[in-house]
Short mmCIF file of C-alpha atoms in Angstrom, two decimals:
data_model
loop_
_atom_site.label_atom_id
_atom_site.label_comp_id
_atom_site.label_asym_id
_atom_site.label_seq_id
_atom_site.Cartn_x
_atom_site.Cartn_y
_atom_site.Cartn_z
CA MET A 8 -100.71 -44.15 135.00
CA SER A 9 -98.90 -43.44 131.79
CA PRO A 10 -100.48 -40.61 129.47
CA SER A 11 -102.58 -41.81 126.61
CA ARG A 12 -101.10 -41.74 123.30
CA PRO A 13 -102.91 -39.06 120.66
CA PRO A 14 -104.47 -41.00 117.90
CA SER A 15 -102.41 -41.84 114.85
CA SER A 16 -102.57 -39.11 112.17
CA ARG A 17 -101.95 -41.89 109.50
CA SER A 18 -105.52 -43.53 109.75
CA GLU A 19 -107.36 -40.59 108.07
CA PRO A 20 -104.96 -40.52 105.11
CA GLN A 21 -105.11 -44.20 104.50
CA ALA A 22 -108.98 -44.40 104.93
CA GLY A 23 -109.20 -41.79 102.41
CA GLU A 24 -106.62 -43.77 99.82
CA ARG A 25 -108.51 -46.71 100.33
CA ALA A 26 -111.86 -45.05 99.63
CA HIS A 27 -110.36 -43.31 96.63
CA LYS A 28 -109.14 -46.51 95.18
CA ARG A 29 -112.75 -48.34 95.58
CA VAL A 30 -114.09 -45.02 93.69
CA ASP A 31 -111.46 -45.39 91.09
CA GLN A 32 -112.09 -49.21 91.01
CA GLY A 33 -115.71 -48.58 90.69
CA LEU A 34 -115.39 -46.32 87.82
CA ARG A 35 -112.96 -48.53 85.93
CA THR A 36 -115.63 -51.48 86.47
CA ARG A 37 -118.50 -49.38 84.96
CA ALA A 38 -116.31 -48.19 81.92
CA ARG A 39 -115.53 -51.86 81.24
CA LEU A 40 -118.97 -52.75 81.32
CA ILE A 41 -120.53 -50.32 79.01
CA GLU A 42 -117.73 -50.69 76.66
CA GLU A 43 -117.92 -54.48 76.61
CA ALA A 44 -121.87 -54.16 76.38
CA ALA A 45 -121.65 -51.58 73.42
CA ARG A 46 -119.50 -53.99 71.42
CA LEU A 47 -121.88 -56.88 72.25
CA PHE A 48 -125.13 -54.54 71.44
CA ALA A 49 -123.39 -53.20 68.23
CA ARG A 50 -122.87 -56.88 67.00
CA ASP A 51 -125.88 -58.74 68.55
CA GLY A 52 -128.50 -56.42 69.27
CA TYR A 53 -130.21 -55.58 72.51
CA ALA A 54 -132.40 -58.69 72.41
CA GLY A 55 -129.67 -60.78 71.47
CA VAL A 56 -127.32 -59.84 74.28
CA SER A 57 -127.86 -61.29 77.87
CA THR A 58 -126.48 -59.88 80.88
CA GLN A 59 -124.34 -63.39 81.19
CA ALA A 60 -122.85 -62.37 77.83
CA VAL A 61 -121.82 -59.16 79.50
CA LEU A 62 -120.39 -60.79 82.59
CA ASP A 63 -118.56 -63.35 80.60
CA ALA A 64 -116.94 -60.60 78.25
CA THR A 65 -116.01 -58.52 81.30
CA GLY A 66 -115.25 -60.92 84.12
CA VAL A 67 -117.31 -58.98 86.16
CA THR A 68 -119.39 -60.71 88.99
CA ARG A 69 -123.22 -60.26 88.77
CA GLY A 70 -123.41 -58.34 91.87
CA ALA A 71 -120.86 -55.72 90.61
CA LEU A 72 -123.19 -55.43 87.54
CA TYR A 73 -126.37 -54.64 89.43
CA HIS A 74 -124.30 -52.44 91.69
CA HIS A 75 -123.88 -50.22 88.66
CA PHE A 76 -127.07 -50.92 86.82
CA ASP A 77 -130.49 -52.09 88.02
CA ASP A 78 -130.99 -54.41 84.47
CA LYS A 79 -130.06 -54.80 81.01
CA GLN A 80 -132.20 -51.89 79.86
CA ALA A 81 -130.37 -49.32 81.93
CA LEU A 82 -126.81 -50.93 81.06
CA PHE A 83 -128.38 -50.14 77.36
CA GLU A 84 -128.96 -46.57 78.40
CA ALA A 85 -125.55 -46.06 79.61
CA VAL A 86 -124.31 -47.34 76.13
CA PHE A 87 -126.73 -45.37 74.26
CA THR A 88 -125.70 -42.21 76.20
CA GLU A 89 -122.19 -42.83 75.56
CA THR A 90 -122.86 -43.48 71.89
CA CYS A 91 -124.41 -40.21 71.68
CA ALA A 92 -121.70 -38.31 73.41
CA THR A 93 -119.23 -39.89 71.13
CA ILE A 94 -121.37 -38.61 67.95
CA GLU A 95 -121.20 -35.12 69.45
CA ARG A 96 -117.86 -35.06 69.93
CA ARG A 97 -117.13 -36.24 66.57
CA ILE A 98 -119.44 -33.57 65.14
CA MET A 99 -117.76 -30.83 67.02
CA GLU A 100 -114.36 -32.05 65.84
CA GLY A 101 -115.49 -32.26 62.22
CA ALA A 102 -117.30 -28.84 62.21
CA ALA A 103 -114.17 -27.00 63.73
CA GLY A 104 -111.99 -24.29 61.66
CA THR A 105 -114.57 -23.22 59.10
CA SER A 106 -117.47 -20.65 58.58
CA TYR A 107 -120.62 -21.47 60.68
CA VAL A 108 -122.52 -22.51 57.65
CA GLY A 109 -119.74 -24.32 56.30
CA GLY A 110 -119.41 -26.07 59.64
CA LEU A 111 -123.19 -27.06 59.94
CA ILE A 112 -122.75 -28.62 56.69
CA SER A 113 -119.64 -30.28 57.78
CA GLY A 114 -121.37 -31.42 61.25
CA CYS A 115 -124.08 -33.09 59.35
CA LEU A 116 -121.93 -35.17 57.17
CA VAL A 117 -120.06 -36.35 59.97
CA PHE A 118 -123.29 -37.38 61.52
CA LEU A 119 -124.31 -39.26 58.75
CA ARG A 120 -121.01 -41.08 58.49
CA GLU A 121 -121.05 -41.97 62.00
CA CYS A 122 -124.59 -43.13 61.49
CA VAL A 123 -123.30 -46.08 59.12
CA ASP A 124 -120.54 -46.82 61.31
CA PRO A 125 -121.16 -50.72 62.28
CA SER A 126 -120.46 -49.94 65.98
CA ILE A 127 -123.21 -47.09 66.15
CA THR A 128 -125.86 -48.18 63.56
CA ARG A 129 -127.46 -50.61 65.74
CA ILE A 130 -127.20 -48.89 69.18
CA TYR A 131 -128.31 -45.25 67.92
CA LEU A 132 -130.34 -45.85 65.18
CA VAL A 133 -132.24 -49.31 65.62
CA ASP A 134 -132.20 -50.16 69.23
CA GLY A 135 -132.03 -46.84 70.98
CA LEU A 136 -135.60 -45.88 70.20
CA ALA A 137 -137.42 -49.45 70.72
CA VAL A 138 -135.67 -49.86 73.85
CA LEU A 139 -135.87 -46.60 75.68
CA GLY A 140 -139.28 -45.26 74.13
CA TRP A 141 -139.46 -42.30 72.16
CA LYS A 142 -139.39 -39.76 75.40
CA LEU A 143 -136.10 -41.03 77.00
CA TRP A 144 -134.38 -41.43 73.35
CA TRP A 145 -135.14 -37.58 72.94
CA GLU A 146 -133.95 -36.66 76.39
CA ILE A 147 -130.65 -38.31 75.74
CA ASP A 148 -130.00 -37.27 72.49
CA SER A 149 -131.13 -33.70 73.15
CA ARG A 150 -128.02 -33.59 75.71
CA HIS A 151 -125.58 -34.63 72.94
CA THR A 152 -126.18 -35.26 69.09
CA LEU A 153 -129.29 -32.60 68.83
CA ALA A 154 -127.57 -29.97 70.94
CA ALA A 155 -124.72 -30.10 68.49
CA LEU A 156 -127.03 -29.89 65.77
CA GLU A 157 -128.79 -26.88 67.40
CA HIS A 158 -125.88 -24.98 68.23
CA GLY A 159 -124.74 -25.35 64.52
CA VAL A 160 -128.05 -24.07 63.16
CA ASP A 161 -128.11 -21.35 65.54
CA ALA A 162 -124.76 -20.24 64.66
CA ALA A 163 -125.22 -20.70 60.92
CA CYS A 164 -128.24 -18.66 61.10
CA GLU A 165 -126.78 -15.69 62.76
CA GLU A 166 -124.06 -15.49 60.40
CA ALA A 167 -126.49 -15.79 57.53
CA GLY A 168 -128.49 -13.10 58.88
CA ILE A 169 -131.33 -15.17 60.32
CA ASP A 170 -132.32 -13.72 63.64
CA ASP A 171 -135.91 -14.87 63.78
CA PRO A 172 -136.10 -17.48 66.92
CA ALA A 173 -139.13 -19.24 65.49
CA LEU A 174 -137.45 -19.60 62.25
CA GLN A 175 -134.11 -20.78 63.75
CA LYS A 176 -135.97 -23.28 65.83
CA GLY A 177 -138.21 -24.48 62.66
CA LEU A 178 -134.65 -25.07 60.63
CA PHE A 179 -133.40 -27.05 63.44
CA THR A 180 -136.61 -29.29 63.43
CA LEU A 181 -136.53 -29.73 59.93
CA ILE A 182 -132.72 -30.26 59.13
CA SER A 183 -132.90 -32.49 62.17
CA GLY A 184 -135.65 -34.85 60.82
CA ALA A 185 -134.08 -34.74 57.35
CA LEU A 186 -130.87 -35.92 58.49
CA ASN A 187 -132.36 -38.79 60.63
CA ALA A 188 -134.51 -39.85 57.76
CA ALA A 189 -131.28 -39.82 55.50
CA ALA A 190 -129.35 -41.82 58.23
CA LEU A 191 -132.01 -44.54 58.17
CA ARG A 192 -131.95 -44.66 54.66
CA ALA A 193 -128.07 -44.94 54.48
CA ALA A 194 -127.93 -47.52 57.26
CA ASN A 195 -130.53 -49.66 55.17
CA ALA A 196 -128.66 -49.46 51.92
CA ALA A 197 -126.67 -52.23 50.41
CA ASP A 198 -123.60 -50.17 50.83
CA PRO A 199 -124.18 -47.46 53.45
CA ALA A 200 -120.83 -45.74 52.95
CA ALA A 201 -121.72 -45.21 49.01
CA GLU A 202 -125.14 -44.07 49.99
CA VAL A 203 -123.90 -41.47 52.33
CA ARG A 204 -121.68 -40.05 49.75
CA GLU A 205 -124.47 -39.97 47.40
CA LEU A 206 -126.59 -37.94 49.86
CA GLU A 207 -123.70 -35.38 50.62
CA PRO A 208 -124.38 -33.14 47.89
CA ALA A 209 -128.43 -32.99 48.64
CA VAL A 210 -127.31 -32.28 52.49
CA GLU A 211 -125.26 -29.40 51.38
CA ARG A 212 -127.76 -27.98 49.21
CA LEU A 213 -130.57 -28.38 52.03
CA ILE A 214 -128.69 -26.31 54.34
CA ARG A 215 -127.28 -23.60 51.91
CA GLY A 216 -130.88 -23.26 50.28
CA ALA A 217 -132.43 -22.73 53.89
CA LEU A 218 -130.03 -20.29 55.02
CA ILE A 219 -130.02 -18.15 51.86
CA ARG A 220 -131.38 -14.65 52.78
CA ASN A 221 -130.34 -11.49 50.73
CA GLY A 222 -127.41 -13.71 49.06
CA LEU A 223 -126.20 -14.81 52.32
CA GLY A 224 -125.37 -18.59 53.38
CA GLN A 225 -122.68 -19.05 50.95
CA GLY A 226 -119.79 -19.33 53.58
#
């Protein structure tokens, strides 16, 4: 009886490679679904986009779609989350390289400009709250756009000598509310970009006025 051969050591690496490829393919499919769905939702609105339209745009099978997302609302939630992350990233980029007060002002202006970007307006300002509901909308936005704003307000308050946590929280709430109202006003204007430009001096005055304490807040 000949001795048995030891199991091939090649099978484990091959299995690992196949698993890695499946994961990578799944991530690419998910990203493609989100990218194309975002384009369609921005153009046609949530109600105007069917899952079939997303399948047609991506070439993905219905089974693959429902492997990643339970339904159209879950797909929209992923699109909204990605949109919030994009706004957050651009706010942080726009606020870099300046004083904290100046960075807060720059970040707020970036937010307004992003909100009138056609690829963002409908997803973030119009359909987000209607589709997801207030609680989920707030939870997602708090991890991204609102988190960036809160970080900016806290840093600017510290620079301006405002160390009362309750006052910092109140300023964050009021600035956030003012920005959302300004964004909605600009998005519904005949010329959204021009409306944002008209709002910019008011945003700067609002923030500097709120942060002035003993002559500070001039950064």
